[in-house]
Coordinates of N, CA and C in Angstrom, one line a residue:
R1 N 0.8 -1.2 0.0 CA 0.0 0.0 0.0 C 0.9 1.3 0.0
H2 N 1.9 1.3 0.8 CA 2.8 2.4 0.9 C 3.6 2.6 -0.5
R3 N 4.0 1.5 -1.1 CA 4.6 1.6 -2.4 C 3.7 2.2 -3.4
L4 N 2.4 1.8 -3.4 CA 1.5 2.2 -4.4 C 1.2 3.7 -4.2
L5 N 1.1 4.2 -2.9 CA 0.9 5.6 -2.6 C 2.1 6.4 -3.0
A6 N 3.3 5.9 -2.8 CA 4.5 6.6 -3.2 C 4.6 6.7 -4.7
M7 N 4.2 5.6 -5.4 CA 4.2 5.7 -6.9 C 3.2 6.7 -7.4
L8 N 2.0 6.7 -6.8 CA 1.0 7.7 -7.3 C 1.5 9.1 -6.9
S9 N 2.1 9.3 -5.8 CA 2.6 10.6 -5.4 C 3.6 11.0 -6.4
Q10 N 4.5 10.2 -6.8 CA 5.6 10.5 -7.7 C 5.0 10.9 -9.1
E11 N 4.0 10.1 -9.5 CA 3.4 10.5 -10.8 C 2.7 11.8 -10.7
T12 N 2.1 12.2 -9.6 CA 1.5 13.5 -9.5 C 2.5 14.6 -9.5
L13 N 3.6 14.3 -8.7 CA 4.7 15.3 -8.7 C 5.3 15.5 -10.1
T14 N 5.5 14.5 -10.8 CA 6.1 14.6 -12.2 C 5.1 15.4 -13.1
R15 N 3.8 15.1 -13.0 CA 2.9 15.9 -13.8 C 2.9 17.4 -13.4
L16 N 3.0 17.7 -12.1 CA 3.1 19.1 -11.6 C 4.3 19.7 -12.1
D17 N 5.5 19.0 -12.0 CA 6.7 19.6 -12.5 C 6.6 20.0 -14.0
Q18 N 5.9 19.1 -14.8 CA 5.7 19.4 -16.2 C 4.8 20.6 -16.4
L19 N 3.8 20.7 -15.6 CA 2.9 21.8 -15.7 C 3.6 23.1 -15.4
Y20 N 4.3 23.1 -14.2 CA 5.0 24.3 -13.8 C 6.1 24.7 -14.9
T21 N 6.7 23.7 -15.4 CA 7.7 24.0 -16.5 C 7.1 24.6 -17.7
Q22 N 5.9 24.1 -18.1 CA 5.2 24.7 -19.2 C 4.8 26.1 -18.9
V23 N 4.3 26.4 -17.8 CA 3.8 27.8 -17.4 C 5.0 28.7 -17.5
Y24 N 6.2 28.2 -16.9 CA 7.4 29.0 -16.9 C 7.9 29.3 -18.4
R25 N 7.9 28.3 -19.2 CA 8.3 28.5 -20.6 C 7.4 29.4 -21.3
D26 N 6.1 29.3 -21.1 CA 5.1 30.1 -21.8 C 5.2 31.6 -21.4
N27 N 5.7 31.8 -20.2 CA 5.7 33.2 -19.7 C 7.1 33.7 -19.5
Y28 N 8.1 33.1 -20.0 CA 9.5 33.5 -19.8 C 9.7 34.9 -20.3
S29 N 9.2 35.2 -21.5 CA 9.4 36.5 -22.1 C 8.7 37.6 -21.2
L30 N 7.6 37.3 -20.7 CA 6.8 38.2 -19.8 C 7.6 38.5 -18.6
L31 N 8.2 37.4 -17.9 CA 9.0 37.6 -16.8 C 10.2 38.5 -17.1
M32 N 10.9 38.3 -18.2 CA 12.1 39.0 -18.6 C 11.7 40.5 -18.8
A33 N 10.5 40.7 -19.4 CA 10.1 42.1 -19.7 C 9.9 42.8 -18.3
Y34 N 9.3 42.2 -17.4 CA 9.1 42.8 -16.0 C 10.5 43.1 -15.4
R35 N 11.4 42.1 -15.5 CA 12.7 42.3 -14.9 C 13.5 43.5 -15.5
Q36 N 13.4 43.6 -16.9 CA 14.1 44.6 -17.6 C 13.5 46.0 -17.2
D37 N 12.3 46.1 -16.9 CA 11.7 47.3 -16.4 C 11.8 47.6 -14.9
G38 N 12.5 46.6 -14.2 CA 12.8 46.8 -12.8 C 11.6 46.4 -11.9
F39 N 10.7 45.6 -12.4 CA 9.6 45.1 -11.7 C 9.6 43.6 -11.4
E40 N 9.0 43.2 -10.3 CA 8.9 41.8 -10.1 C 7.7 41.3 -10.9
G41 N 7.8 40.1 -11.5 CA 6.7 39.5 -12.3 C 5.6 39.1 -11.4
P42 N 4.6 38.6 -12.0 CA 3.4 38.0 -11.2 C 3.9 36.9 -10.3
Q43 N 3.5 36.9 -9.1 CA 3.9 35.9 -8.1 C 3.7 34.5 -8.6
E44 N 2.5 34.2 -9.2 CA 2.2 32.9 -9.7 C 3.2 32.4 -10.8
V45 N 3.6 33.3 -11.6 CA 4.6 32.9 -12.7 C 6.0 32.7 -12.1
L46 N 6.3 33.6 -11.1 CA 7.6 33.4 -10.4 C 7.6 32.1 -9.7
M47 N 6.5 31.7 -9.1 CA 6.5 30.4 -8.4 C 6.7 29.3 -9.3
A48 N 6.0 29.4 -10.5 CA 6.2 28.3 -11.5 C 7.7 28.3 -12.0
A49 N 8.3 29.5 -12.1 CA 9.7 29.5 -12.5 C 10.6 28.8 -11.4
Q50 N 10.3 29.1 -10.2 CA 11.1 28.5 -9.1 C 11.0 27.0 -9.1
V51 N 9.8 26.5 -9.2 CA 9.6 25.1 -9.2 C 10.2 24.4 -10.4
A52 N 10.1 25.0 -11.6 CA 10.7 24.5 -12.8 C 12.2 24.5 -12.8
L53 N 12.8 25.6 -12.3 CA 14.2 25.7 -12.2 C 14.8 24.7 -11.1
A54 N 14.1 24.6 -10.0 CA 14.5 23.7 -9.0 C 14.5 22.2 -9.5
H55 N 13.5 21.9 -10.2 CA 13.4 20.6 -10.8 C 14.5 20.3 -11.8
R56 N 14.8 21.3 -12.6 CA 16.0 21.2 -13.6 C 17.3 21.0 -12.8
A57 N 17.4 21.8 -11.8 CA 18.7 21.8 -11.0 C 18.8 20.4 -10.3
T58 N 17.7 19.9 -9.7 CA 17.8 18.6 -9.1 C 18.2 17.5 -10.1
Q59 N 17.5 17.5 -11.3 CA 17.9 16.6 -12.3 C 19.3 16.6 -12.7
T60 N 19.8 17.9 -12.8 CA 21.2 18.1 -13.2 C 22.2 17.6 -12.2
I61 N 21.9 17.9 -10.9 CA 22.7 17.4 -9.8 C 22.7 15.9 -9.8
Q62 N 21.6 15.2 -10.0 CA 21.6 13.8 -10.0 C 22.4 13.2 -11.2
A63 N 22.5 13.9 -12.3 CA 23.3 13.5 -13.4 C 24.8 13.6 -13.2
L64 N 25.1 14.5 -12.2 CA 26.6 14.7 -11.9 C 27.2 13.6 -11.0
T65 N 26.4 12.7 -10.4 CA 26.9 11.7 -9.6 C 27.5 10.6 -10.5
A66 N 28.8 10.2 -10.2 CA 29.4 9.2 -11.0 C 30.8 8.9 -10.6
P67 N 31.5 9.0 -11.1 CA 32.8 9.3 -11.2 C 34.1 8.5 -11.1
S68 N 34.5 8.3 -12.2 CA 35.9 8.0 -12.3 C 36.5 9.2 -12.9
A69 N 37.8 9.3 -12.8 CA 38.5 10.5 -13.4 C 38.2 10.7 -14.8
E70 N 38.1 9.6 -15.6 CA 37.8 9.7 -17.0 C 36.4 10.3 -17.2
E71 N 35.5 9.8 -16.4 CA 34.1 10.2 -16.6 C 33.9 11.7 -16.3
L72 N 34.6 12.1 -15.2 CA 34.5 13.5 -14.8 C 35.1 14.5 -15.8
S73 N 36.0 14.1 -16.6 CA 36.6 15.1 -17.6 C 35.9 14.9 -18.9
A74 N 34.9 14.0 -19.0 CA 34.2 13.8 -20.2 C 33.3 14.9 -20.5
P75 N 33.0 15.1 -21.8 CA 32.1 16.3 -22.2 C 30.7 16.3 -21.6
N76 N 30.2 15.1 -21.2 CA 28.9 15.0 -20.6 C 28.9 15.8 -19.3
Y77 N 30.0 15.6 -18.5 CA 30.0 16.3 -17.2 C 30.2 17.8 -17.4
R78 N 30.9 18.2 -18.4 CA 31.1 19.6 -18.7 C 29.7 20.2 -19.1
A79 N 29.0 19.4 -19.8 CA 27.6 19.9 -20.2 C 26.7 20.0 -19.0
Q80 N 26.8 19.1 -18.1 CA 26.0 19.2 -16.9 C 26.4 20.4 -16.0
L81 N 27.7 20.7 -15.9 CA 28.1 21.9 -15.2 C 27.6 23.1 -15.9
M82 N 27.7 23.2 -17.2 CA 27.2 24.3 -17.9 C 25.7 24.5 -17.7
E83 N 24.9 23.4 -17.7 CA 23.5 23.4 -17.4 C 23.2 24.0 -16.1
L84 N 24.0 23.6 -15.1 CA 23.8 24.1 -13.7 C 24.1 25.6 -13.6
A85 N 25.2 26.0 -14.3 CA 25.5 27.4 -14.4 C 24.4 28.2 -15.1
A86 N 23.8 27.7 -16.1 CA 22.7 28.3 -16.8 C 21.5 28.5 -15.9
I87 N 21.2 27.5 -15.1 CA 20.1 27.5 -14.1 C 20.4 28.6 -13.1
A88 N 21.7 28.7 -12.6 CA 22.1 29.7 -11.7 C 21.9 31.1 -12.3
T89 N 22.3 31.3 -13.5 CA 22.1 32.6 -14.2 C 20.6 32.9 -14.3
E90 N 19.8 32.0 -14.7 CA 18.3 32.3 -14.7 C 17.8 32.7 -13.4
T91 N 18.2 32.0 -12.3 CA 17.7 32.4 -11.0 C 18.1 33.7 -10.6
E92 N 19.4 34.1 -11.0 CA 19.9 35.4 -10.7 C 19.1 36.5 -11.5
H93 N 18.8 36.2 -12.7 CA 18.0 37.2 -13.5 C 16.6 37.4 -13.0
L94 N 16.1 36.3 -12.5 CA 14.7 36.4 -11.9 C 14.7 36.8 -10.5
D95 N 15.9 36.9 -9.9 CA 16.0 37.3 -8.5 C 15.2 36.4 -7.6
C96 N 15.4 35.1 -7.8 CA 14.6 34.1 -7.0 C 15.6 33.1 -6.4
R97 N 15.1 32.4 -5.4 CA 15.8 31.4 -4.7 C 15.1 30.0 -4.9
L98 N 15.9 29.0 -5.1 CA 15.4 27.7 -5.4 C 15.4 26.9 -4.1
N99 N 14.5 26.0 -3.9 CA 14.5 25.1 -2.8 C 15.2 23.9 -3.2
L100 N 16.5 23.7 -2.9 CA 17.2 22.6 -3.3 C 17.7 21.8 -2.1
E101 N 17.1 22.0 -0.9 CA 17.5 21.3 0.3 C 17.6 19.8 0.1
A102 N 16.7 19.2 -0.6 CA 16.7 17.7 -0.8 C 17.9 17.3 -1.6
S103 N 18.5 18.2 -2.4 CA 19.7 17.8 -3.2 C 21.0 18.0 -2.4
V104 N 21.0 18.6 -1.2 CA 22.2 18.8 -0.5 C 23.0 17.6 -0.2
P105 N 22.4 16.5 0.3 CA 23.2 15.3 0.5 C 23.8 14.7 -0.7
Q106 N 23.1 14.7 -1.8 CA 23.6 14.2 -3.1 C 24.7 15.1 -3.6
L107 N 24.6 16.4 -3.5 CA 25.6 17.3 -4.0 C 26.8 17.2 -3.1
D108 N 26.6 17.1 -1.8 CA 27.7 16.9 -0.9 C 28.6 15.6 -1.3
K109 N 27.8 14.6 -1.6 CA 28.5 13.3 -2.0 C 29.3 13.6 -3.3
V110 N 28.7 14.3 -4.2 CA 29.3 14.5 -5.5 C 30.6 15.4 -5.3
L111 N 30.5 16.4 -4.5 CA 31.7 17.2 -4.2 C 32.8 16.4 -3.6
H112 N 32.5 15.5 -2.6 CA 33.5 14.7 -2.0 C 34.2 13.7 -3.0
Q113 N 33.3 13.1 -3.9 CA 33.8 12.2 -4.9 C 34.8 13.0 -5.8
W114 N 34.3 14.2 -6.3 CA 35.1 15.0 -7.2 C 36.4 15.4 -6.6
L115 N 36.3 15.9 -5.3 CA 37.6 16.3 -4.6 C 38.6 15.2 -4.5
Q116 N 38.1 14.0 -4.2 CA 38.9 12.8 -4.2 C 39.6 12.6 -5.5
Q117 N 38.9 12.7 -6.6 CA 39.4 12.5 -7.9 C 40.5 13.6 -8.2
V118 N 40.1 14.9 -7.9 CA 41.0 16.0 -8.2 C 42.3 15.8 -7.4
L119 N 42.2 15.5 -6.2 CA 43.5 15.4 -5.4 C 44.4 14.3 -5.8
Y120 N 43.8 13.1 -6.1 CA 44.6 12.0 -6.4 C 44.9 11.8 -7.9
A121 N 44.1 12.4 -8.8 CA 44.3 12.2 -10.2 C 45.3 13.2 -10.8
E122 N 45.4 14.3 -10.1 CA 46.3 15.4 -10.6 C 46.0 15.8 -12.0
N123 N 44.7 16.1 -12.2 CA 44.2 16.3 -13.6 C 43.6 17.7 -13.6
S124 N 44.2 18.7 -14.3 CA 43.7 20.1 -14.2 C 42.3 20.3 -14.7
P125 N 41.8 19.5 -15.8 CA 40.4 19.7 -16.1 C 39.4 19.3 -15.0
L126 N 39.8 18.3 -14.2 CA 39.0 17.9 -13.1 C 38.9 19.1 -12.1
L127 N 40.1 19.7 -11.8 CA 40.2 20.8 -10.9 C 39.3 21.9 -11.3
Q128 N 39.3 22.2 -12.6 CA 38.5 23.3 -13.1 C 37.0 23.0 -13.0
N129 N 36.6 21.8 -13.3 CA 35.2 21.4 -13.1 C 34.8 21.4 -11.6
F130 N 35.7 21.0 -10.7 CA 35.4 21.1 -9.3 C 35.2 22.5 -8.8
I131 N 36.1 23.4 -9.2 CA 36.0 24.8 -8.8 C 34.7 25.4 -9.4
E132 N 34.4 25.1 -10.6 CA 33.1 25.6 -11.2 C 31.9 25.1 -10.5
L133 N 31.9 23.8 -10.1 CA 30.8 23.3 -9.4 C 30.6 24.0 -8.0
L134 N 31.7 24.2 -7.3 CA 31.7 25.0 -6.1 C 31.1 26.4 -6.3
S135 N 31.5 27.0 -7.4 CA 31.0 28.4 -7.7 C 29.5 28.4 -8.0
V136 N 29.1 27.4 -8.8 CA 27.6 27.3 -9.1 C 26.8 27.0 -7.8
T137 N 27.4 26.2 -7.0 CA 26.7 25.8 -5.7 C 26.5 27.1 -4.9
R138 N 27.5 28.0 -4.8 CA 27.4 29.2 -4.1 C 26.3 30.1 -4.8
R139 N 26.4 30.2 -6.1 CA 25.4 31.1 -6.8 C 24.0 30.6 -6.6
L140 N 23.8 29.3 -6.4 CA 22.4 28.8 -6.2 C 22.0 28.8 -4.7
H141 N 23.0 29.3 -3.9 CA 22.7 29.3 -2.4 C 22.4 28.0 -1.8
I142 N 23.2 27.0 -2.3 CA 23.0 25.6 -1.7 C 24.0 25.5 -0.6
P143 N 23.5 25.2 0.6 CA 24.4 25.1 1.8 C 25.2 23.8 1.8
I144 N 26.4 23.8 1.3 CA 27.2 22.6 1.3 C 28.0 22.6 2.6
Q145 N 28.5 21.4 2.9 CA 29.3 21.3 4.1 C 30.8 21.5 3.8
G146 N 31.2 22.8 3.7 CA 32.6 23.1 3.4 C 33.6 22.6 4.3
D147 N 33.2 22.5 5.6 CA 34.2 22.0 6.6 C 34.6 20.6 6.3
R148 N 33.7 19.8 5.8 CA 34.0 18.4 5.5 C 35.0 18.4 4.3
L149 N 34.8 19.3 3.3 CA 35.7 19.3 2.2 C 37.1 19.8 2.6
Q150 N 37.1 20.8 3.5 CA 38.4 21.2 4.1 C 39.1 20.1 4.8
E151 N 38.4 19.3 5.6 CA 39.0 18.2 6.3 C 39.5 17.2 5.3
Q152 N 38.8 16.9 4.3 CA 39.3 16.0 3.3 C 40.6 16.5 2.6
Y153 N 40.6 17.8 2.3 CA 41.8 18.4 1.8 C 43.0 18.3 2.7
A154 N 42.7 18.7 4.0 CA 43.8 18.6 5.0 C 44.3 17.2 5.2
Q155 N 43.4 16.2 5.2 CA 43.9 14.8 5.3 C 44.8 14.5 4.1
F156 N 44.4 14.9 2.9 CA 45.3 14.7 1.7 C 46.6 15.3 1.9
L157 N 46.7 16.5 2.4 CA 48.0 17.2 2.6 C 48.8 16.4 3.6
R158 N 48.2 16.0 4.7 CA 48.9 15.2 5.8 C 49.4 13.9 5.2
E159 N 48.6 13.3 4.4 CA 49.0 11.9 3.9 C 50.0 12.0 2.7
Q160 N 49.8 13.0 1.9 CA 50.6 13.0 0.6 C 51.7 14.0 0.6
W161 N 51.5 15.2 1.2 CA 52.5 16.3 1.0 C 53.5 16.4 2.2
V162 N 52.9 16.3 3.4 CA 53.8 16.4 4.6 C 54.9 15.4 4.6
P163 N 54.7 14.1 4.3 CA 55.8 13.2 4.2 C 56.8 13.6 3.1
R164 N 56.4 14.2 2.1 CA 57.3 14.6 1.0 C 58.1 15.8 1.4
L165 N 57.5 16.7 2.2 CA 58.2 17.9 2.6 C 59.0 17.8 3.9
M166 N 58.7 16.8 4.7 CA 59.3 16.7 6.0 C 60.8 16.5 5.9
P167 N 61.4 15.7 5.0 CA 62.8 15.5 5.0 C 63.5 16.9 4.7
S168 N 63.0 17.6 3.8 CA 63.6 18.9 3.4 C 63.4 19.9 4.6
V169 N 62.3 19.9 5.3 CA 62.1 20.8 6.4 C 63.1 20.4 7.5
L170 N 63.2 19.2 7.8 CA 64.2 18.7 8.8 C 65.6 19.1 8.5
E171 N 66.0 19.0 7.2 CA 67.3 19.3 6.8 C 67.6 20.8 7.0
T172 N 66.6 21.6 6.6 CA 66.7 23.1 6.7 C 66.8 23.6 8.1
T173 N 66.0 23.0 9.0 CA 66.0 23.4 10.4 C 67.1 22.8 11.2
A174 N 67.8 21.8 10.7 CA 68.9 21.2 11.5 C 70.0 22.2 11.8
D175 N 70.3 23.1 10.9 CA 71.3 24.1 11.1 C 70.9 25.3 12.0
L176 N 69.6 25.4 12.3 CA 69.2 26.5 13.1 C 69.4 26.3 14.6
P177 N 69.8 27.4 15.3 CA 70.0 27.3 16.8 C 68.7 27.0 17.5
L178 N 68.8 26.2 18.5 CA 67.6 25.8 19.3 C 67.2 26.8 20.3
S179 N 68.1 27.7 20.7 CA 67.7 28.7 21.7 C 67.9 30.1 21.2
A180 N 67.3 31.0 21.9 CA 67.5 32.4 21.4 C 68.9 33.0 21.7
E181 N 69.6 32.4 22.7 CA 70.9 32.8 23.1 C 72.0 32.5 22.0
A182 N 71.8 31.4 21.3 CA 72.8 30.9 20.3 C 72.8 31.7 19.1

């Protein structure tokens, strides 16, 4: 019974997303005309835009999950990033905020996967994609867990770079006096 209700609910939500998307598309030029004149568009059409853009953003974030280093630098992922950036630009033009709270855990997972690939693959296109994803996330006002990303990066430094640098640091400091008197 619960599965049947969930399936029916999902069908209803899918139809509503399609309806809101159609209302947004049909009235896009009207919204842009209002914005160009410095006015806020009709609330109903703005709501349709928010729902439609949030749905597009959610679908795009879902498409970003994956990742081997080869897949991340593939044109498909670049296209998904560009789509997310386009959605961010539309939301900025409309001066609206999207409700993407449900996508936060998935986006957090994607960011951690991508950071792992960036750090260990040493591939500059991956780094560029990662930085762009962080930028778009900020533009869409998605609350990511930056502290976890920083911890992941710090762990990488401790494991990969500190051991490499320690011998040279020890050699450099060996000739330094240990006390202020010397």
